[in-house]
Every structure is written in C-alpha cells, then in structure tokens.
mmCIF file of C-alpha atoms in Angstrom:
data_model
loop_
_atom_site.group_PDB
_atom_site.id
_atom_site.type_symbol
_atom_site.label_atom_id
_atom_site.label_comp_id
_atom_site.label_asym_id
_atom_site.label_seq_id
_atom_site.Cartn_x
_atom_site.Cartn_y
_atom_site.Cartn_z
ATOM 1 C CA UNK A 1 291.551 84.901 152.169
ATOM 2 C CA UNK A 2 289.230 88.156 152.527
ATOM 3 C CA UNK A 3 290.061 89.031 149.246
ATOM 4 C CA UNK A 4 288.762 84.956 147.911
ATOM 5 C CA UNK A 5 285.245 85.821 149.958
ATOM 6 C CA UNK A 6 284.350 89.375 148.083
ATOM 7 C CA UNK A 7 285.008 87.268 145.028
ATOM 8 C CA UNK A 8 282.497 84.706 145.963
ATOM 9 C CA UNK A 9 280.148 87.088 147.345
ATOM 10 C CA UNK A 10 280.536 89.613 143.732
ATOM 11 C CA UNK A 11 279.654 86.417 141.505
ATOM 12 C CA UNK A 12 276.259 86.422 143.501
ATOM 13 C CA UNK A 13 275.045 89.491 142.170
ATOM 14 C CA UNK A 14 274.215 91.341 139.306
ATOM 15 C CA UNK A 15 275.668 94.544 137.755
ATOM 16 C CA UNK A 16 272.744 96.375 137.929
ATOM 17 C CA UNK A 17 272.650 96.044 141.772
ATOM 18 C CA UNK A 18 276.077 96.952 141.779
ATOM 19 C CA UNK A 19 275.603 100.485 140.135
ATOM 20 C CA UNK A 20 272.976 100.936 142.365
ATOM 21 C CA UNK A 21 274.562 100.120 145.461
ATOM 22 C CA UNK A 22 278.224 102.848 144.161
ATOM 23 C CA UNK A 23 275.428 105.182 143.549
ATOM 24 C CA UNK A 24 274.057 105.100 146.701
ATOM 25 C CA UNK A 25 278.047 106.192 147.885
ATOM 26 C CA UNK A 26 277.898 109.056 145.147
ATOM 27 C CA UNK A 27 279.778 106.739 142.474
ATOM 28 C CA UNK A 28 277.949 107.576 139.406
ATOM 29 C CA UNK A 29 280.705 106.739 136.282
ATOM 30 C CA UNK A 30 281.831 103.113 137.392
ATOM 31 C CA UNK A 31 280.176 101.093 134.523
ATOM 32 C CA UNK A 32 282.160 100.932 131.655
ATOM 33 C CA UNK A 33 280.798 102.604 128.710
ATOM 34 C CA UNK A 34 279.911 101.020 125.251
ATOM 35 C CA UNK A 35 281.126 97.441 126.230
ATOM 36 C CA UNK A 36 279.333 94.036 125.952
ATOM 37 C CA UNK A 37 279.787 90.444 126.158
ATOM 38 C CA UNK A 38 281.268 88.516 122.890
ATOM 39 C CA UNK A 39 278.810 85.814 124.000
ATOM 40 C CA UNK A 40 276.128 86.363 126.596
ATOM 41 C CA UNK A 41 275.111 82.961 128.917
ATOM 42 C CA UNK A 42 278.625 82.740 130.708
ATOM 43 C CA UNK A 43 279.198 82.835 134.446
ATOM 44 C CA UNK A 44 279.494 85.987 135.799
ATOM 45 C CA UNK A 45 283.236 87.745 135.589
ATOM 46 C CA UNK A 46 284.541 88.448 138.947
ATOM 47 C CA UNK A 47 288.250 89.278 139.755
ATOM 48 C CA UNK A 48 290.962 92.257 140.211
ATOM 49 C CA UNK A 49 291.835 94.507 138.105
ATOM 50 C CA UNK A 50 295.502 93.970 136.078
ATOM 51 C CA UNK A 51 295.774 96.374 133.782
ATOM 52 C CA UNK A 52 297.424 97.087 129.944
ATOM 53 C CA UNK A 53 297.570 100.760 128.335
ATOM 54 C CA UNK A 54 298.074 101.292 124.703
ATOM 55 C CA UNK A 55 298.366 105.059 123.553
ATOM 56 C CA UNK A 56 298.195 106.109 119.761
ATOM 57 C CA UNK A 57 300.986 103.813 117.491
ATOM 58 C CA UNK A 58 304.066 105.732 116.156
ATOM 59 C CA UNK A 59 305.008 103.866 112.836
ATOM 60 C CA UNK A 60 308.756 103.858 113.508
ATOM 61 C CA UNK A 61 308.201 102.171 117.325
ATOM 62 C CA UNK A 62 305.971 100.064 116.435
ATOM 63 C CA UNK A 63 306.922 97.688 113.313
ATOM 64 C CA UNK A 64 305.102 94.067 112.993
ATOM 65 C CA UNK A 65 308.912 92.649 114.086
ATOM 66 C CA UNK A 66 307.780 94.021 117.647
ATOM 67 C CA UNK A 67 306.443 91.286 118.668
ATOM 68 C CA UNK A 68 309.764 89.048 118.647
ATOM 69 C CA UNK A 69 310.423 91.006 121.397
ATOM 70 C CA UNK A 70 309.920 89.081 124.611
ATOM 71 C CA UNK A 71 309.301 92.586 126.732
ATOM 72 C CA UNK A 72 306.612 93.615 124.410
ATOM 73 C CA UNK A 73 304.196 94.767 127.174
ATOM 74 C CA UNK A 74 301.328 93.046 125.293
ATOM 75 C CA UNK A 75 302.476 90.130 125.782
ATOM 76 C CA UNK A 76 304.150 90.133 129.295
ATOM 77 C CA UNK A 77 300.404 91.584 130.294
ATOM 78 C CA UNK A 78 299.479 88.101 128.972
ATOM 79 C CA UNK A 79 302.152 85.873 131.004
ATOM 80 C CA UNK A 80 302.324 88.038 134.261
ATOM 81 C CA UNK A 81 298.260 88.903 135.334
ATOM 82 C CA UNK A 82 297.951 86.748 138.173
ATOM 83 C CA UNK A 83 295.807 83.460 138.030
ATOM 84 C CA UNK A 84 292.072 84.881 139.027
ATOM 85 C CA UNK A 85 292.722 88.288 138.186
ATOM 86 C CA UNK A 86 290.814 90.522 134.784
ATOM 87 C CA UNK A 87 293.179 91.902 131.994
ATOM 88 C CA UNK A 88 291.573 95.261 131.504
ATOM 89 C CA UNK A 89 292.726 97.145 128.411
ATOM 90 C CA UNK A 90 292.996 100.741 127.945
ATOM 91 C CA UNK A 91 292.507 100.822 124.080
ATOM 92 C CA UNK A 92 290.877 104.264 124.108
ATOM 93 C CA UNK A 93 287.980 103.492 123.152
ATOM 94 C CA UNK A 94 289.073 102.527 119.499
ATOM 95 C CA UNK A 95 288.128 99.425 117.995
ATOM 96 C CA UNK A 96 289.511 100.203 114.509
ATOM 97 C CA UNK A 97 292.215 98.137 115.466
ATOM 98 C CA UNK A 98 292.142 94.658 117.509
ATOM 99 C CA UNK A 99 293.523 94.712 121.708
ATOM 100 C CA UNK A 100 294.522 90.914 120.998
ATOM 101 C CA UNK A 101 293.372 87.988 119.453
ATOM 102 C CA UNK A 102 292.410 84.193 120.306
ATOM 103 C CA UNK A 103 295.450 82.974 120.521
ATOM 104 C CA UNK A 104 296.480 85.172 123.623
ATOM 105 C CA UNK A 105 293.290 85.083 124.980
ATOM 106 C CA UNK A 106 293.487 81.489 124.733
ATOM 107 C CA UNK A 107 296.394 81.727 126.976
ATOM 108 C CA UNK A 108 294.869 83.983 129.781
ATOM 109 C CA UNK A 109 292.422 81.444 130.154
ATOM 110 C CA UNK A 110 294.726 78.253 130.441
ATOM 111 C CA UNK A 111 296.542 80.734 132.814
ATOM 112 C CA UNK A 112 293.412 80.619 134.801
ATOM 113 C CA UNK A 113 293.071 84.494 134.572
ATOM 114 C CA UNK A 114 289.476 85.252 135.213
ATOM 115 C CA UNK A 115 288.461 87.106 132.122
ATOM 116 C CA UNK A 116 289.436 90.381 129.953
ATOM 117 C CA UNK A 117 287.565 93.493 128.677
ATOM 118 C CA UNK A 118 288.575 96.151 126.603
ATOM 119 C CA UNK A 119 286.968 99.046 125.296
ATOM 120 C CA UNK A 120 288.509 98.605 122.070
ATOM 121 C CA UNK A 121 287.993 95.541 119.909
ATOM 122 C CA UNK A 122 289.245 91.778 119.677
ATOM 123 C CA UNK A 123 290.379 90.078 116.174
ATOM 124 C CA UNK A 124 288.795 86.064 116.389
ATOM 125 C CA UNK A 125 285.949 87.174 118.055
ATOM 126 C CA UNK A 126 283.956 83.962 116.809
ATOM 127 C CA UNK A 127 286.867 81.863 118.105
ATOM 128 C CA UNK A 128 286.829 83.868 121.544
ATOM 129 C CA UNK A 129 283.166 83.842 122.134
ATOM 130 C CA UNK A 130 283.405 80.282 122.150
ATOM 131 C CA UNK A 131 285.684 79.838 124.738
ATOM 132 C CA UNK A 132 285.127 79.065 128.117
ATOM 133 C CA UNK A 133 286.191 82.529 129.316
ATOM 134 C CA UNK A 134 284.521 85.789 129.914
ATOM 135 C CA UNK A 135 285.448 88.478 127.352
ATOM 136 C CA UNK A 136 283.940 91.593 127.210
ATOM 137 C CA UNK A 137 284.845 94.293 123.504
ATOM 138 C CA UNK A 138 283.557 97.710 121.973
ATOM 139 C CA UNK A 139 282.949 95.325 118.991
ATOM 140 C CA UNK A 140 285.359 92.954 116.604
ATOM 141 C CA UNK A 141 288.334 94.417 114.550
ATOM 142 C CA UNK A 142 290.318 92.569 112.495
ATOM 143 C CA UNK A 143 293.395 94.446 111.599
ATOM 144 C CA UNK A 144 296.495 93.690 114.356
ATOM 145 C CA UNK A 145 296.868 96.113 117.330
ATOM 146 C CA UNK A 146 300.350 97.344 115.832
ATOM 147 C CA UNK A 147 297.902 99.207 113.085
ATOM 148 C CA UNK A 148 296.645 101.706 116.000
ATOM 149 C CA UNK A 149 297.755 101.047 119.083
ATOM 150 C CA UNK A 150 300.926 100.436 121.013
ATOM 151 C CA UNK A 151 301.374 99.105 124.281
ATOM 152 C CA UNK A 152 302.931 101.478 126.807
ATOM 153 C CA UNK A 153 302.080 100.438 130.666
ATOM 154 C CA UNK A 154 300.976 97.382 132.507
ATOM 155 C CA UNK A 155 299.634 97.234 135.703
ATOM 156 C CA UNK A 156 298.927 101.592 136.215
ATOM 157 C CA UNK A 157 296.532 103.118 136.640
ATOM 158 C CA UNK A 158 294.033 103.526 133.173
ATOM 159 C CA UNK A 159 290.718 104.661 131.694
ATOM 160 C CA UNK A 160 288.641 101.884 130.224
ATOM 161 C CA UNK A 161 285.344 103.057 129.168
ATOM 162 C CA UNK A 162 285.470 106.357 130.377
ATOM 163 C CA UNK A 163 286.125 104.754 133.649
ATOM 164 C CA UNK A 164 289.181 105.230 136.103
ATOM 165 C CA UNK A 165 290.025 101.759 136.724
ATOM 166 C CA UNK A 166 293.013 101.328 139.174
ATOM 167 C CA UNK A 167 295.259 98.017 140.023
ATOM 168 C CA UNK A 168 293.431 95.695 142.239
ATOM 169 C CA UNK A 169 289.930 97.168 141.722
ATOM 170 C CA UNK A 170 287.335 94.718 141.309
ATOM 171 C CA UNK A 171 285.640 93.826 138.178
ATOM 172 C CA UNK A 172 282.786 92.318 137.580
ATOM 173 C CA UNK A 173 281.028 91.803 134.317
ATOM 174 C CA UNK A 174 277.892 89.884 132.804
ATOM 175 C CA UNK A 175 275.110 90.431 130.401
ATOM 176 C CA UNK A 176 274.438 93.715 131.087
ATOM 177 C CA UNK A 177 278.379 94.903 131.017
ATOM 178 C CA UNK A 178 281.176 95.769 133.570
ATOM 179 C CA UNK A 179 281.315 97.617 136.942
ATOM 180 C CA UNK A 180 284.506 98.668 138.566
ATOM 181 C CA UNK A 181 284.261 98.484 142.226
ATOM 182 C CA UNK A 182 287.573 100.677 143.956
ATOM 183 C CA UNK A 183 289.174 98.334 146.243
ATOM 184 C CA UNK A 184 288.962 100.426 149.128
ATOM 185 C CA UNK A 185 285.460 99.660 149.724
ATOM 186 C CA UNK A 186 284.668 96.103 147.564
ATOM 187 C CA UNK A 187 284.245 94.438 150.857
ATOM 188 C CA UNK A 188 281.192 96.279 152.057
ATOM 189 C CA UNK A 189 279.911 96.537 148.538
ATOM 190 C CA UNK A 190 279.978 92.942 148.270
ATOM 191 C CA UNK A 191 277.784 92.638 151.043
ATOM 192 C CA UNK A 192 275.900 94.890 150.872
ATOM 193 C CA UNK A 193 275.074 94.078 147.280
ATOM 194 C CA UNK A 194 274.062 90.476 148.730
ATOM 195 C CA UNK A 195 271.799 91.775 150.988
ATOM 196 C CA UNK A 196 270.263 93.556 148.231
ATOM 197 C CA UNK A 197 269.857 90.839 145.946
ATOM 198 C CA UNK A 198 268.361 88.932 148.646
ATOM 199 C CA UNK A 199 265.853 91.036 148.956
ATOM 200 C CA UNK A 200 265.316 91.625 144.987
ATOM 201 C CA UNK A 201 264.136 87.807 144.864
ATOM 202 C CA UNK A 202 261.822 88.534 147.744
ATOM 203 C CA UNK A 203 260.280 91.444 145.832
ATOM 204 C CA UNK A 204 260.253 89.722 142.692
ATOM 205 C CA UNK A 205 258.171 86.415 144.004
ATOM 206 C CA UNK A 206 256.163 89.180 145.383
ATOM 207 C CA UNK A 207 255.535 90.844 142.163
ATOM 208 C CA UNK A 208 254.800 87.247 140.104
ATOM 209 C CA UNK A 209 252.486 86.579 142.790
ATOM 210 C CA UNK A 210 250.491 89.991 141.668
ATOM 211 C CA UNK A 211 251.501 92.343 144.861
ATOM 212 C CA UNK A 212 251.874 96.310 143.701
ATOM 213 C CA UNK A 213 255.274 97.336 144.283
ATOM 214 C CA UNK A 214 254.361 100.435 146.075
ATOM 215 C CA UNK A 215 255.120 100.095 149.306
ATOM 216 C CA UNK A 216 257.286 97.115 148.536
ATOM 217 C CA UNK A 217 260.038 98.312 146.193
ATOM 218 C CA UNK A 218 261.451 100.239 148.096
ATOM 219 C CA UNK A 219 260.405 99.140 150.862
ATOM 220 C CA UNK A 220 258.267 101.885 152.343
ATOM 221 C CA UNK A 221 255.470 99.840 154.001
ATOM 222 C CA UNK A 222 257.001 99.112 157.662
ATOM 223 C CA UNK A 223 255.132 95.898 157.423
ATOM 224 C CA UNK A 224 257.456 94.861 154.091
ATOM 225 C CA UNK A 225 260.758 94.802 155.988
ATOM 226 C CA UNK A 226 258.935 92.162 158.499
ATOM 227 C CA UNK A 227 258.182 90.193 156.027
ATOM 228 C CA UNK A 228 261.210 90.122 154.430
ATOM 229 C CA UNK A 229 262.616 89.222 157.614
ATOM 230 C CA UNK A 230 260.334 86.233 157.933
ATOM 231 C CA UNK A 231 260.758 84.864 153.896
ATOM 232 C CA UNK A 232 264.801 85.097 155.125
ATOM 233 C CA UNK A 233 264.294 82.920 157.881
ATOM 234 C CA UNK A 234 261.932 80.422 156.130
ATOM 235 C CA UNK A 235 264.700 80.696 153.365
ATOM 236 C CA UNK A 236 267.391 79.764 155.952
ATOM 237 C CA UNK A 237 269.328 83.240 155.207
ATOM 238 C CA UNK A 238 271.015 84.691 158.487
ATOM 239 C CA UNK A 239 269.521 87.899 159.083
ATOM 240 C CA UNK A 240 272.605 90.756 159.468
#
C-alpha cells in the first residue's frame, strides 16, 4: 500500500527536516503553532489526517445531557477515525476549556488510531501522557469541552494551529511539534526528506569528528557530495 510506505518512510525523519524540505516548495505555515508533546520520548506520530471542528458553545445547544447523545460528533470522531489515522482538533486555539479527556483518548488508542493533537487543551493530561500514545495540546484544561466549545464537523476541512489541515493530509509530530504535509505531494516529501536525513547523519559524524561545516552543510564543496556518495555505499544505502 503506497500510502503504508510514506508512513514508514515519515517515521524516519524529523520535523525539522520536514519544514525544511515544504519550504524548499514555498510552504512556509505547515507547523502547527503553539503545540507540544504531553510527554516527550515517544515514537514519532505519523498518520492521516481525520479531523473534528468545534466552534464557540451556545449554552442552549450545548447542555452537559449532550453527551447521551450517540451522534454527538465528539464522540463519533472517537469511534469512526480509521485505525492508523491522527484525530486533529480544531479547538481554536483555546485551551480554557478541555478537546477530550483520558477516557476517550484511551479509546483512540485501543482503536489503534495513531495519535491526536489539538491546539486547544486536554483534561487528564497526567493520565494521557502516560499512555502509550502520541498526544500533542496548547497546554492542560480541566473544565469539560461543553464549557467552550461545541463540536460541529468531522472529517472537513479545519485550522489547527493556524494551519489549514485538510482530510488525509499527513501528520507527523515529535519533540519538536507537528507538520502537516498536503497529501498531494507526501510521497515525494517522504523521500525526499529521507534522503535528507541521510545525509544530516553524514554531516553530523562529520562535525563530531571536528570538520567546519562550510563547504559541508550545505554542501558547497563538489568534493562533499562524493563523499557522501562513498559513506552511503560503505553504509549499504542505495544511492537514488
């Protein structure tokens, strides 16, 4: 599955390499602002965009009996993003009140959906960070969603972060934060990106060995780029 190979390829490389490779294609505004990691140290997030929009809570729509509703879209976000996928929330940038809570993002992960980011806030965020799932927040907020927000859209088009983030995008997310790749073009990011990480270890046992980057990163020396052939080949990489 082509899709299954840009996956494997994205969880390779870093975000930083990622914003440099979109920039590169005039994509300046794909990292999504003012979001982190609950926990740093977990695998890298990798997987397609699904996507949940709240807009601003109207008292008389949006009661705490809500939730007995089986349609809430909150919760049929939860059961319905496909296995692999990211939940990305479109809390608008307000963390005043939580975008869920463990208990649901408990049940993304059993779901085997590959991890969630909002740029709003999660309630339990000592109970999430210590799950085995990536989860990326503005910063924790205790009081329920129903407080602020209220769920209007799954699956559309939103903004997350000051960032356009459209169904089936790729995400990817680690230590640094989250990049949104548009789907049209994740394939030759993905490689690309590769290439450039493969290279980034080359410089960077380079530079511990004492060698001035100039001439080196980038790679302005014509003698650098036969070198970097050669460590490839002694590496076992296939040269492209």
């Amino acid at each position: 599955m082509a899709n299954k190979n840009i996956v494997e390829k994205l969880k390779k490389v870093s975000t930083a390499t990622i914003a440099t490779c979109l920039f590169k294609r005039g994509l300046k505004n794909q990292f999504i602002q003012e979001v982190r990691p609950l926990r740093l140290g977990k695998p890298v997030m990798v997987g397609q965009a699904y996507t949940l929009r709240y807009i601003p809570a109207r008292s008389d729509l949006n009661p705490i009996e809500i939730f007995r509703d089986p349609k809430h879209l909150q919760r049929v976000a939860v059961e319905e993003c496909p296995s692999g996928y990211v939940l990305v929330i479109d809390s608008r940038k307000d963390a005043r009140a939580a975008s869920a809570g463990s208990i649901l993002i408990t049940r993304l992960m059993k779901r085997g959906v590959a991890g969630v980011v909002t740029d709003g806030g999660f309630r339990d965020s000592a109970e999430i960070a210590e799950l085995d799932f990536p989860s990326f927040h503005k910063q924790p907020s205790a009081p329920t969603n129903l407080t602020l927000h209220q769920a209007i859209a799954v699956n559309e088009p939103i903004g997350c972060g000051d960032v356009a983030v459209f169904p089936g995008d790729f995400i990817v997310g680690d230590a640094d934060g989250v990049m949104v790749i548009p789907f049209n073009i994740a394939n030759e990011v993905a490689e690309e990106c590769l290439q450039m990480t493969k290279y980034e270890e080359f410089v960077m046992e380079k530079v511990k060995k004492g060698q001035s980057i100039i001439g080196l990163y980038p790679p302005t020396d014509p003698n650098t780029l036969k070198e970097f052939e050669a460590w490839k080949n002694n590496k076992g990489f296939k040269s492209n």
